[in-house]
Every structure is written in structure tokens, then in C-alpha cells.
Short mmCIF file of C-alpha atoms and ligand atoms in Angstrom, two decimals:
data_model
loop_
_atom_site.label_atom_id
_atom_site.label_comp_id
_atom_site.label_asym_id
_atom_site.label_seq_id
_atom_site.Cartn_x
_atom_site.Cartn_y
_atom_site.Cartn_z
CA UNK A 143 6.44 -18.16 5.04
CA UNK A 144 5.88 -15.12 7.26
CA UNK A 145 8.73 -14.46 9.73
CA UNK A 146 8.35 -11.46 12.03
CA UNK A 147 10.29 -10.28 15.04
CA UNK A 148 10.44 -8.10 18.11
CA UNK A 149 13.84 -6.54 18.71
CA UNK A 150 14.09 -4.51 21.93
CA UNK A 151 17.25 -2.83 23.21
CA UNK A 152 17.91 -3.86 26.81
CA UNK A 153 18.38 -0.30 28.07
CA UNK A 154 15.73 -0.72 30.77
CA UNK A 155 12.45 -2.50 31.52
CA UNK A 156 9.76 -2.78 28.84
CA UNK A 157 7.06 -0.08 29.03
CA UNK A 158 3.67 0.49 27.40
CA UNK A 159 5.32 1.70 24.16
CA UNK A 160 7.36 -1.53 24.00
CA UNK A 161 4.19 -3.56 24.60
CA UNK A 162 2.55 -1.91 21.57
CA UNK A 163 5.44 -2.87 19.28
CA UNK A 164 5.65 -6.39 20.73
CA UNK A 165 1.89 -6.96 20.46
CA UNK A 166 1.51 -5.55 16.95
CA UNK A 167 4.41 -7.60 15.56
CA UNK A 168 3.24 -10.73 17.42
CA UNK A 169 -0.39 -10.46 16.30
CA UNK A 170 0.48 -9.72 12.69
CA UNK A 171 2.75 -12.79 12.62
CA UNK A 172 0.23 -15.08 14.33
CA UNK A 173 -2.65 -13.81 12.19
CA UNK A 174 -0.64 -14.87 9.14
CA UNK A 175 0.32 -18.23 10.73
CA UNK A 176 3.86 -16.93 10.82
CA UNK A 177 6.82 -17.20 13.15
CA UNK A 178 7.65 -14.50 15.67
CA UNK A 179 11.29 -14.21 16.75
CA UNK A 180 12.86 -12.38 19.67
CA UNK A 181 16.16 -10.56 19.21
CA UNK A 182 17.85 -8.62 22.00
CA UNK A 183 19.71 -5.63 20.54
CA UNK A 184 22.58 -5.51 23.01
CA UNK A 185 25.43 -4.27 20.80
CA UNK A 186 25.80 -1.02 22.70
CA UNK A 187 27.46 -2.19 25.96
CA UNK A 188 27.52 1.25 27.63
CA UNK A 189 23.72 1.50 27.28
CA UNK A 190 22.76 -2.13 27.92
CA UNK A 191 21.45 -2.98 31.39
CA UNK A 192 22.32 -6.65 32.17
CA UNK A 193 19.20 -7.13 34.33
CA UNK A 194 16.99 -5.99 31.43
CA UNK A 195 18.40 -8.73 29.17
CA UNK A 196 16.86 -11.34 31.51
CA UNK A 197 13.76 -9.40 32.37
CA UNK A 198 12.57 -8.82 28.76
CA UNK A 199 11.78 -12.51 28.02
CA UNK A 200 10.17 -12.92 31.47
CA UNK A 201 7.92 -9.92 30.87
CA UNK A 202 6.92 -11.09 27.38
CA UNK A 203 6.04 -14.55 28.74
CA UNK A 204 3.90 -12.99 31.48
CA UNK A 205 1.97 -11.20 28.72
CA UNK A 206 1.45 -14.45 26.81
CA UNK A 207 3.81 -13.30 24.03
CA UNK A 208 5.68 -16.54 23.35
CA UNK A 209 8.38 -16.35 20.68
CA UNK A 210 9.58 -19.11 18.37
CA UNK A 211 13.02 -20.70 18.61
CA UNK A 212 16.02 -19.45 20.53
CA UNK A 213 16.40 -15.83 21.60
CA UNK A 214 19.12 -14.19 19.54
CA UNK A 215 21.53 -11.60 20.96
CA UNK A 216 23.29 -9.08 18.76
CA UNK A 217 26.34 -9.29 21.01
CA UNK A 218 26.94 -12.78 19.50
CA UNK A 219 26.85 -11.56 15.91
CA UNK A 220 30.09 -9.60 15.52
CA UNK A 221 31.42 -11.97 12.89
CA UNK A 222 28.42 -11.58 10.60
CA UNK A 223 28.57 -7.77 10.88
CA UNK A 224 32.29 -7.90 10.07
CA UNK A 225 31.58 -10.04 7.00
CA UNK A 226 28.88 -7.66 5.76
CA UNK A 227 31.09 -4.63 6.30
CA UNK A 228 33.88 -6.34 4.38
CA UNK A 229 31.49 -7.00 1.50
CA UNK A 230 30.44 -3.32 1.46
CA UNK A 231 34.10 -2.26 1.47
CA UNK A 232 34.90 -4.61 -1.42
CA UNK A 233 32.01 -3.15 -3.40
CA UNK A 234 33.05 0.42 -2.57
CA UNK A 235 29.78 1.22 -0.86
CA UNK A 236 31.39 2.94 2.13
CA UNK A 237 34.30 5.11 3.26
CA UNK A 238 36.26 6.03 6.38
CA UNK A 239 35.36 9.21 8.21
CA UNK A 240 37.53 10.90 10.83
CA UNK A 241 35.21 13.80 11.64
CA UNK A 242 34.05 14.59 15.12
CA UNK A 243 30.54 15.90 15.64
CA UNK A 244 32.08 19.32 16.37
CA UNK A 245 34.02 19.35 13.07
CA UNK A 246 30.84 18.58 11.12
CA UNK A 247 28.93 21.31 12.96
CA UNK A 248 31.70 23.85 12.23
CA UNK A 249 31.61 23.10 8.50
CA UNK A 250 27.88 23.34 7.94
CA UNK A 251 24.74 24.33 9.79
CA UNK A 252 22.50 21.70 8.14
CA UNK A 253 21.20 18.51 9.70
CA UNK A 254 23.29 15.36 9.50
CA UNK A 255 26.65 14.56 7.97
CA UNK A 256 27.92 16.63 5.00
CA UNK A 257 29.72 13.79 3.15
CA UNK A 258 33.07 15.58 3.60
CA UNK A 259 35.20 12.42 3.92
CA UNK A 260 33.76 10.79 0.77
CA UNK A 261 36.69 12.32 -1.15
CA UNK A 262 39.37 12.16 1.58
CA UNK A 263 40.80 8.62 1.14
CA UNK A 264 41.28 8.02 4.87
CA UNK A 265 42.57 4.57 5.85
CA UNK A 266 40.88 4.36 9.26
CA UNK A 267 38.19 5.86 11.44
CA UNK A 268 34.45 5.45 11.54
CA UNK A 269 32.85 3.84 8.47
CA UNK A 270 30.03 5.56 6.59
CA UNK A 271 27.69 4.18 3.95
CA UNK A 272 27.54 5.97 0.58
CA UNK A 273 23.84 6.81 0.33
CA UNK A 274 22.23 6.94 -3.07
CA UNK A 275 21.57 10.27 -4.78
CA UNK A 276 18.37 8.95 -6.33
CA UNK A 277 14.85 9.43 -5.05
CA UNK A 278 13.65 6.50 -2.92
CA UNK A 279 10.00 5.44 -2.77
CA UNK A 280 8.71 2.62 -0.60
CA UNK A 281 5.35 1.53 0.76
CA UNK A 282 4.45 1.21 4.43
CA UNK A 283 1.66 -1.28 5.18
CA UNK A 284 -0.01 1.17 7.59
CA UNK A 285 1.22 4.65 6.70
CA UNK A 286 1.21 4.26 2.90
CA UNK A 287 3.63 5.64 0.31
CA UNK A 288 6.89 7.18 1.59
CA UNK A 289 9.02 9.36 -0.66
CA UNK A 290 12.60 10.47 0.04
CA UNK A 291 13.91 13.30 -2.15
CA UNK A 292 17.16 12.78 -4.09
CA UNK A 293 20.27 13.07 -1.86
CA UNK A 294 18.14 13.50 1.27
CA UNK A 295 19.36 10.31 2.97
CA UNK A 296 22.48 10.93 5.01
CA UNK A 297 25.72 8.94 4.65
CA UNK A 298 24.97 7.10 7.89
CA UNK A 299 27.45 5.23 10.10
CA UNK A 300 28.09 1.51 9.71
CA UNK A 301 30.76 1.30 12.39
CA UNK A 302 31.49 4.00 14.90
CA UNK A 303 34.86 5.52 15.69
CA UNK A 304 34.97 3.53 18.94
CA UNK A 305 34.55 0.37 16.75
CA UNK A 306 30.99 -0.30 17.99
CA UNK A 307 28.61 -1.45 15.26
CA UNK A 308 26.04 1.11 14.24
CA UNK A 309 22.36 0.30 14.53
CA UNK A 310 21.46 0.06 10.82
CA UNK A 311 24.15 -2.43 9.86
CA UNK A 312 23.33 -4.73 12.77
CA UNK A 313 19.56 -4.62 12.17
CA UNK A 314 19.77 -5.17 8.42
CA UNK A 315 22.27 -8.02 8.69
CA UNK A 316 20.32 -9.74 11.48
CA UNK A 317 16.96 -9.39 9.73
CA UNK A 318 18.45 -10.97 6.60
CA UNK A 319 20.20 -13.76 8.56
CA UNK A 320 16.91 -14.66 10.30
CA UNK A 321 14.93 -14.48 7.04
CA UNK A 322 12.64 -11.76 8.41
CA UNK A 323 9.85 -11.08 5.90
CA UNK A 324 7.78 -8.55 7.90
CA UNK A 325 8.87 -5.76 10.24
CA UNK A 326 6.22 -4.14 12.45
CA UNK A 327 7.56 -1.41 14.74
CA UNK A 328 7.06 2.12 16.05
CA UNK A 329 6.70 5.23 13.88
CA UNK A 330 9.81 6.75 15.47
CA UNK A 331 11.84 4.44 13.20
CA UNK A 332 10.00 5.20 9.94
CA UNK A 333 12.65 7.54 8.53
CA UNK A 334 15.38 5.05 9.38
CA UNK A 335 13.70 2.52 7.11
CA UNK A 336 14.97 4.31 3.99
CA UNK A 337 18.56 3.84 5.17
CA UNK A 338 17.92 0.18 5.87
CA UNK A 339 16.43 -0.34 2.39
CA UNK A 340 19.52 1.23 0.76
CA UNK A 341 21.74 -1.02 2.83
CA UNK A 342 19.69 -4.12 1.88
CA UNK A 343 20.09 -3.20 -1.78
CA UNK A 344 23.87 -2.75 -1.42
CA UNK A 345 24.14 -6.16 0.29
CA UNK A 346 21.77 -7.83 -2.24
CA UNK A 347 19.26 -8.74 0.49
CA UNK A 348 15.49 -8.95 0.08
CA UNK A 349 13.67 -5.95 1.56
CA UNK A 350 11.02 -7.09 4.06
CA UNK A 351 7.55 -5.57 4.24
CA UNK A 352 7.45 -2.67 6.73
CA UNK A 353 4.60 -1.40 8.91
CA UNK A 354 5.00 1.45 11.42
CA UNK A 355 2.46 1.77 14.23
CA UNK A 356 1.81 5.13 15.94
CA UNK A 357 3.95 5.79 18.99
CA UNK A 358 2.32 6.54 22.32
CA UNK A 359 2.82 9.84 24.09
CA UNK A 360 1.80 11.04 27.53
CA UNK A 361 -1.22 13.37 27.53
CA UNK A 362 1.16 16.35 27.44
CA UNK A 363 2.71 15.06 24.21
CA UNK A 364 5.93 13.57 25.57
CA UNK A 365 7.18 10.40 23.87
CA UNK A 366 7.42 7.41 26.22
CA UNK A 367 10.93 6.10 26.50
CA UNK A 368 13.26 4.46 28.93
CA UNK A 369 15.21 7.72 28.97
CA UNK A 370 12.27 9.71 30.31
CA UNK A 371 11.53 6.97 32.83
CA UNK A 372 8.31 5.61 31.35
CA UNK A 373 6.58 3.37 33.85
CA UNK A 374 7.70 -0.28 33.48
CA UNK A 375 4.97 -2.77 32.52
CA UNK A 376 3.17 -3.96 35.64
CA UNK A 377 3.01 -7.75 35.97
CA UNK A 378 0.17 -7.51 38.50
CA UNK A 379 -2.33 -6.21 35.90
CA UNK A 380 -1.36 -7.86 32.61
CA UNK A 381 -4.89 -8.19 31.18
CA UNK A 382 -5.70 -4.52 31.74
CA UNK A 383 -2.53 -3.45 29.91
CA UNK A 384 -3.18 -5.80 26.98
CA UNK A 385 -6.73 -4.42 26.75
CA UNK A 386 -5.39 -0.84 26.73
CA UNK A 387 -2.74 -1.66 24.12
CA UNK A 388 -5.28 -3.37 21.85
CA UNK A 389 -7.61 -0.37 22.13
CA UNK A 390 -4.70 1.92 21.17
CA UNK A 391 -4.05 -0.28 18.11
CA UNK A 392 -7.68 -0.01 16.96
CA UNK A 393 -8.68 -3.48 18.22
CA UNK A 394 -10.73 -2.88 21.39
CA UNK A 395 -11.58 -6.14 23.14
CA UNK A 396 -15.22 -7.09 23.69
CA UNK A 397 -16.43 -6.35 27.22
CA UNK A 398 -16.35 -10.04 28.20
CA UNK A 399 -12.59 -10.31 27.51
CA UNK A 400 -11.40 -7.15 29.27
CA UNK A 401 -10.29 -9.12 32.33
CA UNK A 402 -9.75 -12.51 30.67
CA UNK A 403 -6.42 -14.36 30.75
CA UNK A 404 -3.84 -12.89 28.34
CA UNK A 405 -3.93 -16.05 26.19
CA UNK A 406 -7.69 -15.65 25.61
CA UNK A 407 -7.26 -11.95 24.82
CA UNK A 408 -4.46 -12.71 22.35
CA UNK A 409 -6.52 -15.45 20.68
CA UNK A 410 -9.35 -12.99 20.03
CA UNK A 411 -6.91 -10.33 18.79
CA UNK A 412 -5.10 -12.78 16.48
CA UNK A 413 -8.40 -13.75 14.90
CA UNK A 414 -9.62 -10.16 14.46
CA UNK A 415 -6.28 -8.59 13.56
CA UNK A 416 -6.25 -6.21 10.62
CA UNK A 417 -3.66 -3.57 9.66
CA UNK A 418 -6.56 -1.49 8.32
CA UNK A 419 -7.78 -0.89 11.87
CA UNK A 420 -4.50 0.59 13.11
CA UNK A 421 -4.64 4.41 13.16
CA UNK A 422 -2.57 6.02 10.37
CA UNK A 423 -0.94 8.39 12.80
CA UNK A 424 2.63 9.21 13.83
CA UNK A 425 1.77 9.47 17.52
CA UNK A 426 -1.23 9.39 19.82
CA UNK A 427 -1.61 10.51 23.42
CA UNK A 428 -2.86 7.88 25.85
CA UNK A 429 -3.91 8.62 29.39
CA UNK A 430 -2.36 6.75 32.30
CA UNK A 431 0.84 5.50 30.65
ZN1 ZN B 626 34.11 12.75 7.89
#
């Protein structure tokens, strides 16, 4: 059974980049007669915008992207994250870290965390995962073989110093709890996948299949994001935006469907969907987004 998902953070309204990830994950699931779940990643209260939590499902519905089952919210999942962290602690897969960003920067000029606290035996602080020293190789359904050199994956955070759950732990635990078999998302997360695979292995979870679609940039090369105020999706011209998103994903609609109802456009795209047609690119510029 194929189970896919779309998992936006409610930090603002959905934009064209979000539509690409939603559409690609939806179409891949529907093409395989699978389920498509919606999970709101609201575990970072300072960054979550309450209005966005309600607006995301409304926007998806307006685009004909109907999910299966109940919407899940990460803010309800503290207990399962706690249980997973406890399991990692029992198995000595993590350690406490008391470093500030400044302390790490003063010790070394390299990128990321220098593993200093691995040998410090602290009894509190942030919690970091002990990344493997081995080479990691995995296969992306669009981008192909990915290789991570030995010791190149940072000891990433599981829980932050302010006790907020870190992204990787929440995502990996939720994907496993929902039985997610296929993850389709933006290329900006491709290097994070290695960390999630290591975490799945430490927790004895199945690793889903991963596919990373190119991210969209403005014509001057800037990544679209809520932070740089990408234009919100416009509910007054849904069909035009679906047509543009499908063209970006290598599935241009036939002329007769360019202004059809979203449901008719999605039916065509579900039938014709193929990962082979998605450009093997990290990013592509798109005019008018
Ligand atoms: Zn440290």
C-alpha cells in the first residue's frame, strides 16, 4: 500500500513552491492508487501563524487536493517524540550538548557542529544524535544515487536547548507512525534526507522511498519562501496556477484543459503522471511567481 503525505509548516500562506510539493506528492500517490495524508508541522510555536493552520486545508481544497483521513498536527505528538527520544537515549544513540552557536564558532571554522560534547558526559542541555562515521548511499527516485562521505553528516539536534523538538526527530517519528511509504518533496530538503535515514535506522523504522522535485526560483535566482514574501496562491485563478505547476513538473496540460476545473486537470495529471518526466534539477527559474 502506497501512503504519501504533504507536510507544510504553517509559517504563512501557501505559495507556488508549496503548490509544487503538494501537487507532486498528491499525483504520485493517486497515480499509484495510494493514500495522501496532510500533516501540519506546527511544533515551532514562535514561527507558526495560527491563521495559516486553518488556511492551508482551505487552500488545498480550493485546488482540488483532497487528503485522506484526519489532518494531523505535530503539536499533538509530543508524547510520541518523547518516547522515541527515550528509546534513542536507552540505545546510546545521542548525547547532551550545552554549546551555544558562538561557542561552536569559536572552536572551529568549519560548517556545522564539531561533536565536542560527545565526550563531555553532560546531564542536561540540547540533545544531539550520534551520526554514523560510515559512508551513506541512498537512491532518490528523481535525482538518482546520493553519496555521503564518511563522517560528513553532522551530529544534528533531536531536541533543542529550549526543549522544542527538532525537525528531523518529529518528521521521522511522524512518518513512521503514519506508515508513510513515499516522500515527495522539494530539493531544498535533499541533504536532510541522509540524517533522516540514519535516524530511521537507529529507531528500527523502515526507510520510505524519497523523491526530490526541483525548487522554483524567481527569474533572478531567488528561492521562493514565506520568508522572502513569495506571493500567496491566488484562489481566483486556481486552474492557471495548476497548469503552470504541472508545466514546471514536466507534465504540461493539453490546450483543452488549460482552463478546465481543477478536478479535471488533476484527473488528467494523475493518469499521465511519471517521475521520469520531472526535471532532474536542483532548482529552476519560473517567470511570474
Ligand atoms: Zn556541545
